[in-house]
Amino acid sequence: MSPDAPSRPRALAGLALTSAVVVAHEVLMTRLLSVVTWYALGFFVLSLAMLGLTAGALQALRARAEGAPLGSWLAEQSLKLAGALVVSLIAALTVPLLSDPTATALAATLVVAAATALPMAAGGAVVTRLMAELDAPIGWVYAVDLAGAAVGALAPLALLGPLDGPSAVLALGAAAAVAGAVLAPRGAWRGLTVAVAIGLAVVAAANDRAENGLAVRFVKRQLVPTEHDAYAFEGWNALSNVRVPKPYEVTYASALWAASPKTPAGTVRASLALIDGDAGTALYEYRELRELDFLRYDVTNVAHWLRPDGDACVVGVGGGRDLASALVFGHSHVLGAEVNPLLVEALKSARATSPILDDPRVEIVVGDGRSVLAQRRPRCRTLQAALVDTWASTGAGALAHTEATLYTRQAWAQFLARVEPDGVLTFSRWFDPSAPAETSRLAALAMAALLDHGAREPAKHFAIVTSGPIATLVASPAPLTPADLATLHARADALGFHVLLAPDVPPADETLRRLVATREVDHLVDAGRDVDLDTSPPDDDRPFFFQLLAPRAWLHPLALLRARAGAGGVIPGNVAAALQFHKTFFAVAIVALLVLGPALRRGLREARALPGPRAATYFSALGAGFMLAEVALVQRMHVALGHPTYALVVVLAGLLVSTGVGSALSTRLVRGRRAVSIAALVVAVVLAALPGLVIDPLARMSESSSLGVRCAWAGAVAGLVGLGLGTLFPSGLRFVARDRGVPLALALNGTASVLGGVLAAMISVTLGIPSTFALAAALYAVAAWAGPRRWPAVES
């Protein structure tokens, strides 16, 4: 080992801290990118950036071959990591990310992806060289690496809130410099790293309080103010960024989602709270509730025409608008569920002028709608979810949005169970009369839920009323009565709304007509086949309500282009997501094959570090399989936990901790070459059985449990999987050359994991999350076949 190498304790501490910084940066970037751009584009950026880990492994191999002194080299890379974190932050904040199909938009995306890859490359280089050269058993070294990564997965929960998003990234830069100080030899390198750590810590603290520091300015095509006095409330947490501009005066009609033409003249002071810079929810100023009587003229409140009394339930409180609507119509009690604590804090901060929380008839519970209703078991006269969509997602979860848990058959089974026998469940969604794609998916979901509930003629149980860009569906466990229909038509006529379909109004749209004529859930998918729409009802195994294109359209470029050219509503966003997904996959594949591929082949040829193609297949299969399993777990646990960020953090922490334990125990649990293949086969069987035999039953049993209980079992399941996964990589490393084989194995593993992440999200969207688990199981079976029992010996 190099004479300036750190001692074993210092090396292990530096390894753990570096791993924590790299993973925390990935999680924080998912938060920042959810604010500045759209979910699919953010996924594209992070997917490309993950290739930086592979580049770092190859850089470490080159440095080892050139004989670079270990201690000073590690200190230098740690400083590069600290600087790269600042560069990645500045790029994300200053380069507007667009989804347009133009060379400029692509160039901007690649710039941000490259900047985001820099910290991963520097951190990956530190981790790889320490794993290759540290004088300690490889299983224990890998375990320390994973333990640090697990802490990094949890770190954003502690950083966001006390610090805003940009300042949290700057704080990570200080932590990276601390890691450099731990790893650096005595002398100038250690002094420099300490100075940088102190400097970045001061900058992070100052930036959080600065009026015009590093802050988010470009938000999904728009330039937003950063001055603190521009907002009545602003906050960050691990779930979102919430900004509430100072209130301003608007007309009644402008203050509604879809106002009636008969809306009276008048004005109200209002704020539009912005979640991740885009999704809006209104807060109204008032002294007496009668000042909000204009809410009667919004099509989202159709349900209250039919059932204006009794207890009301609201899923997605937001700015309190739907709570106020229920009170305006005369409900005696309103129970609201809100998944994001920041929005409740915003309501509390506005109490002086928007006193909805002070009304004794209002009760708000922080939690996702499904679990709150399962825990409280209310009897709702009306149960309302009006335009609940933030489109916020994690990089690992890809297309698993926060609100996706509300748009599944299992969720609606819960909702219908909470509605009184003749009560009303109502959802409002965006509507385009020329292409009612989202409306069709909502109708398919209603049909499936009512069939599941036992309705013989489900089309008699619901109606859809539209006004402008909004369609509101009202459904009841009981058939709508003649009196209900008379009220519906009378009020719609009086307010200038349109009854799109009802038990006595056949729909004009052919897709909707086919849907309401269906009597079997499995046949609902056929209704949209001719127009490339996905009219299958989402369920917890495929909770992607907002992906409205049929799965076959994702695989046919002509169908995508045809849908983009001719479809309205929110279809263009879905087509953009699909096209972005394809670009991600091909860009990652091209970079992996044309840029990293030659370096990997050269390393394999010149170093002769890995014992043949079977070893390369083994480490590649582990990388892709691990990422497929991770993404599948995040997506499925998102449904159980109610938010993709909770799922990402819990699954990552559980996986990484237990993978580290498995790595530490690998020499005891997996002793010989044949045992490696047996362990891989066991993992394959566990992954194949996991969704149906473990996750689904636990999710059903714990639906009414607290978030802590659900996080506990989700983490335990991830831990069970990670324990097996953790034994395989270090067990394979025992049969390759430590100094040359480990960097190459990490490079192959990293490249395959990036490809696996992109493939995992695509498979989940098109075929369902269990299919992603199945492919992960198949890859671990491939690893069992390619395992070290037939590898030739490699010279150390």
Short mmCIF file of C-alpha atoms in Angstrom, two decimals, residues 474-702:
data_model
loop_
_atom_site.label_atom_id
_atom_site.label_comp_id
_atom_site.label_asym_id
_atom_site.label_seq_id
_atom_site.Cartn_x
_atom_site.Cartn_y
_atom_site.Cartn_z
CA VAL A 474 -69.81 11.33 -9.18
CA ALA A 475 -70.31 7.68 -8.23
CA SER A 476 -72.39 5.97 -5.57
CA PRO A 477 -72.47 2.44 -4.14
CA ALA A 478 -76.19 2.53 -4.98
CA PRO A 479 -77.69 3.31 -8.39
CA LEU A 480 -78.40 7.00 -8.88
CA THR A 481 -82.11 7.55 -8.29
CA PRO A 482 -84.55 9.44 -10.56
CA ALA A 483 -84.50 12.24 -7.98
CA ASP A 484 -80.67 12.34 -8.18
CA LEU A 485 -80.78 12.57 -11.95
CA ALA A 486 -83.44 15.26 -11.87
CA THR A 487 -81.32 17.33 -9.47
CA LEU A 488 -78.21 16.74 -11.57
CA HIS A 489 -79.84 17.90 -14.79
CA ALA A 490 -81.62 20.83 -13.21
CA ARG A 491 -78.51 22.21 -11.55
CA ALA A 492 -76.36 21.57 -14.64
CA ASP A 493 -78.86 23.44 -16.81
CA ALA A 494 -79.10 26.28 -14.32
CA LEU A 495 -75.31 26.70 -14.12
CA GLY A 496 -74.46 26.08 -17.77
CA PHE A 497 -72.63 22.78 -17.20
CA HIS A 498 -72.75 19.77 -19.53
CA VAL A 499 -73.76 16.26 -18.46
CA LEU A 500 -71.29 14.17 -20.46
CA LEU A 501 -72.78 10.85 -19.39
CA ALA A 502 -75.30 9.58 -16.88
CA PRO A 503 -77.60 6.58 -16.52
CA ASP A 504 -80.06 8.47 -18.73
CA VAL A 505 -77.47 10.18 -20.98
CA PRO A 506 -75.47 7.91 -23.31
CA PRO A 507 -71.99 9.35 -24.05
CA ALA A 508 -71.26 10.71 -27.52
CA ASP A 509 -67.61 9.61 -27.41
CA GLU A 510 -67.10 6.10 -28.82
CA THR A 511 -64.50 5.09 -26.21
CA LEU A 512 -66.74 6.16 -23.33
CA ARG A 513 -69.68 4.39 -24.95
CA ARG A 514 -67.73 1.14 -25.07
CA LEU A 515 -66.61 1.54 -21.48
CA VAL A 516 -70.07 1.99 -19.98
CA ALA A 517 -71.35 -0.97 -21.99
CA THR A 518 -68.72 -3.30 -20.49
CA ARG A 519 -69.73 -5.80 -17.82
CA GLU A 520 -66.35 -7.45 -17.08
CA VAL A 521 -63.25 -5.75 -15.69
CA ASP A 522 -60.89 -7.59 -18.01
CA HIS A 523 -62.71 -6.24 -21.07
CA LEU A 524 -62.38 -2.56 -20.14
CA VAL A 525 -58.94 -2.44 -21.78
CA ASP A 526 -60.54 -3.18 -25.18
CA ALA A 527 -62.46 0.12 -25.21
CA GLY A 528 -59.40 2.24 -26.00
CA ARG A 529 -57.56 -0.19 -28.24
CA ASP A 530 -58.50 1.51 -31.52
CA VAL A 531 -57.16 4.90 -30.41
CA ASP A 532 -54.02 3.71 -28.55
CA LEU A 533 -55.46 4.66 -25.15
CA ASP A 534 -54.88 2.63 -22.02
CA THR A 535 -58.37 2.09 -20.62
CA SER A 536 -57.37 -0.68 -18.26
CA PRO A 537 -58.25 0.24 -14.66
CA PRO A 538 -55.04 0.88 -12.67
CA ASP A 539 -54.38 -1.32 -9.67
CA ASP A 540 -51.72 -1.47 -6.97
CA ASP A 541 -49.53 -3.68 -9.18
CA ARG A 542 -49.66 -1.12 -12.01
CA PRO A 543 -50.62 2.21 -10.39
CA PHE A 544 -49.81 4.45 -13.36
CA PHE A 545 -53.13 6.23 -13.93
CA PHE A 546 -51.49 9.18 -15.64
CA GLN A 547 -49.75 7.08 -18.29
CA LEU A 548 -52.70 7.20 -20.66
CA LEU A 549 -51.10 5.65 -23.74
CA ALA A 550 -51.67 1.94 -24.27
CA PRO A 551 -48.53 -0.10 -23.50
CA ARG A 552 -48.17 -1.16 -27.13
CA ALA A 553 -47.94 2.53 -28.12
CA TRP A 554 -44.86 2.93 -25.93
CA LEU A 555 -43.11 0.34 -28.08
CA HIS A 556 -44.13 1.76 -31.47
CA PRO A 557 -42.60 5.14 -32.42
CA LEU A 558 -45.24 5.73 -35.11
CA ALA A 559 -48.03 5.31 -32.58
CA LEU A 560 -46.28 7.78 -30.27
CA LEU A 561 -45.92 10.37 -33.01
CA ARG A 562 -49.52 9.83 -34.11
CA ALA A 563 -50.75 10.33 -30.55
CA ARG A 564 -48.60 13.43 -30.09
CA ALA A 565 -49.94 14.97 -33.30
CA GLY A 566 -53.63 14.22 -32.83
CA ALA A 567 -54.42 13.86 -29.16
CA GLY A 568 -55.53 16.52 -26.74
CA GLY A 569 -55.96 16.73 -23.00
CA VAL A 570 -52.95 15.55 -21.03
CA ILE A 571 -51.95 13.00 -23.65
CA PRO A 572 -49.16 15.24 -25.05
CA GLY A 573 -47.48 15.15 -21.63
CA ASN A 574 -47.74 11.39 -21.57
CA VAL A 575 -46.37 11.11 -25.09
CA ALA A 576 -43.53 13.41 -24.11
CA ALA A 577 -42.85 11.14 -21.15
CA ALA A 578 -42.80 8.07 -23.36
CA LEU A 579 -40.52 9.70 -25.92
CA GLN A 580 -38.27 10.98 -23.13
CA PHE A 581 -38.15 7.47 -21.72
CA HIS A 582 -37.01 6.10 -25.05
CA LYS A 583 -34.39 8.82 -25.32
CA THR A 584 -33.18 7.93 -21.84
CA PHE A 585 -32.82 4.26 -22.66
CA PHE A 586 -31.01 4.81 -25.93
CA ALA A 587 -28.79 7.58 -24.57
CA VAL A 588 -27.72 5.40 -21.65
CA ALA A 589 -27.15 2.46 -23.99
CA ILE A 590 -25.08 4.57 -26.40
CA VAL A 591 -22.94 6.05 -23.61
CA ALA A 592 -22.47 2.62 -22.06
CA LEU A 593 -21.52 0.93 -25.34
CA LEU A 594 -19.57 3.64 -27.15
CA VAL A 595 -17.92 5.55 -24.31
CA LEU A 596 -17.59 3.22 -21.35
CA GLY A 597 -17.58 0.02 -23.41
CA PRO A 598 -14.14 0.51 -25.01
CA ALA A 599 -12.60 1.41 -21.63
CA LEU A 600 -14.09 -1.69 -20.05
CA ARG A 601 -12.91 -3.91 -22.89
CA ARG A 602 -9.42 -2.40 -22.74
CA GLY A 603 -9.27 -3.00 -19.01
CA LEU A 604 -10.40 -6.59 -19.40
CA ARG A 605 -7.88 -7.23 -22.15
CA GLU A 606 -4.85 -5.45 -20.71
CA ALA A 607 -5.25 -6.19 -17.02
CA ARG A 608 -6.59 -9.72 -17.41
CA ALA A 609 -8.29 -8.98 -14.11
CA LEU A 610 -11.59 -10.83 -14.58
CA PRO A 611 -11.62 -14.56 -15.31
CA GLY A 612 -13.44 -14.58 -18.64
CA PRO A 613 -16.86 -13.63 -19.99
CA ARG A 614 -18.75 -15.57 -17.31
CA ALA A 615 -17.36 -13.25 -14.64
CA ALA A 616 -18.30 -10.19 -16.68
CA THR A 617 -21.82 -11.63 -17.11
CA TYR A 618 -22.05 -12.36 -13.39
CA PHE A 619 -21.23 -8.83 -12.22
CA SER A 620 -23.38 -7.25 -14.96
CA ALA A 621 -26.38 -9.44 -14.07
CA LEU A 622 -25.99 -8.48 -10.41
CA GLY A 623 -25.98 -4.76 -11.32
CA ALA A 624 -29.06 -4.88 -13.53
CA GLY A 625 -30.88 -7.29 -11.22
CA PHE A 626 -30.23 -5.18 -8.14
CA MET A 627 -31.59 -2.05 -9.81
CA LEU A 628 -34.67 -3.86 -11.13
CA ALA A 629 -35.38 -5.18 -7.63
CA GLU A 630 -34.79 -1.75 -6.08
CA VAL A 631 -37.09 0.11 -8.49
CA ALA A 632 -39.80 -2.54 -8.14
CA LEU A 633 -39.60 -2.30 -4.35
CA VAL A 634 -39.77 1.51 -4.42
CA GLN A 635 -42.76 1.51 -6.76
CA ARG A 636 -44.70 -1.13 -4.81
CA MET A 637 -43.83 0.31 -1.40
CA HIS A 638 -44.91 3.73 -2.64
CA VAL A 639 -48.45 2.39 -2.83
CA ALA A 640 -48.17 0.99 0.69
CA LEU A 641 -46.54 4.08 2.23
CA GLY A 642 -48.46 6.76 0.34
CA HIS A 643 -45.57 8.81 -1.06
CA PRO A 644 -42.66 7.94 -3.40
CA THR A 645 -40.12 9.79 -1.25
CA TYR A 646 -41.03 7.72 1.80
CA ALA A 647 -40.68 4.60 -0.34
CA LEU A 648 -37.34 5.70 -1.79
CA VAL A 649 -35.82 6.49 1.59
CA VAL A 650 -37.19 3.42 3.40
CA VAL A 651 -36.30 0.98 0.63
CA LEU A 652 -32.86 2.47 0.04
CA ALA A 653 -32.02 2.52 3.74
CA GLY A 654 -33.38 -1.01 4.31
CA LEU A 655 -31.67 -2.41 1.25
CA LEU A 656 -28.32 -0.77 1.89
CA VAL A 657 -28.12 -1.61 5.58
CA SER A 658 -29.03 -5.25 5.06
CA THR A 659 -26.87 -5.54 1.95
CA GLY A 660 -24.01 -4.33 4.10
CA VAL A 661 -24.80 -6.96 6.74
CA GLY A 662 -24.99 -9.62 4.05
CA SER A 663 -21.64 -8.46 2.69
CA ALA A 664 -20.03 -8.63 6.12
CA LEU A 665 -21.38 -12.15 6.63
CA SER A 666 -20.71 -13.32 3.08
CA THR A 667 -17.60 -15.34 3.93
CA ARG A 668 -19.62 -17.29 6.52
CA LEU A 669 -22.87 -17.62 4.60
CA VAL A 670 -21.37 -18.32 1.16
CA ARG A 671 -18.18 -20.31 1.60
CA GLY A 672 -17.33 -21.84 -1.78
CA ARG A 673 -17.72 -21.24 -5.50
CA ARG A 674 -20.76 -23.49 -5.86
CA ALA A 675 -22.39 -21.83 -2.84
CA VAL A 676 -22.40 -18.51 -4.74
CA SER A 677 -24.64 -19.98 -7.45
CA ILE A 678 -26.91 -21.56 -4.85
CA ALA A 679 -27.24 -18.20 -3.06
CA ALA A 680 -28.10 -16.46 -6.36
CA LEU A 681 -30.80 -19.05 -7.06
CA VAL A 682 -32.28 -18.52 -3.59
CA VAL A 683 -32.40 -14.76 -4.25
CA ALA A 684 -34.12 -15.41 -7.60
CA VAL A 685 -36.82 -17.51 -5.93
CA VAL A 686 -37.36 -14.91 -3.19
CA LEU A 687 -37.74 -12.08 -5.72
CA ALA A 688 -40.20 -14.07 -7.83
CA ALA A 689 -42.38 -14.88 -4.80
CA LEU A 690 -42.06 -11.52 -3.02
CA PRO A 691 -44.95 -9.46 -4.49
CA GLY A 692 -47.71 -12.06 -4.25
CA LEU A 693 -46.74 -13.95 -1.12
CA VAL A 694 -45.23 -11.21 1.05
CA ILE A 695 -45.83 -7.60 -0.02
CA ASP A 696 -49.50 -7.79 -1.07
CA PRO A 697 -50.69 -9.56 2.14
CA LEU A 698 -48.70 -7.21 4.37
CA ALA A 699 -50.03 -4.15 2.51
CA ARG A 700 -53.63 -5.32 2.99
CA MET A 701 -53.12 -6.17 6.65
CA SER A 702 -51.46 -2.85 7.50
#
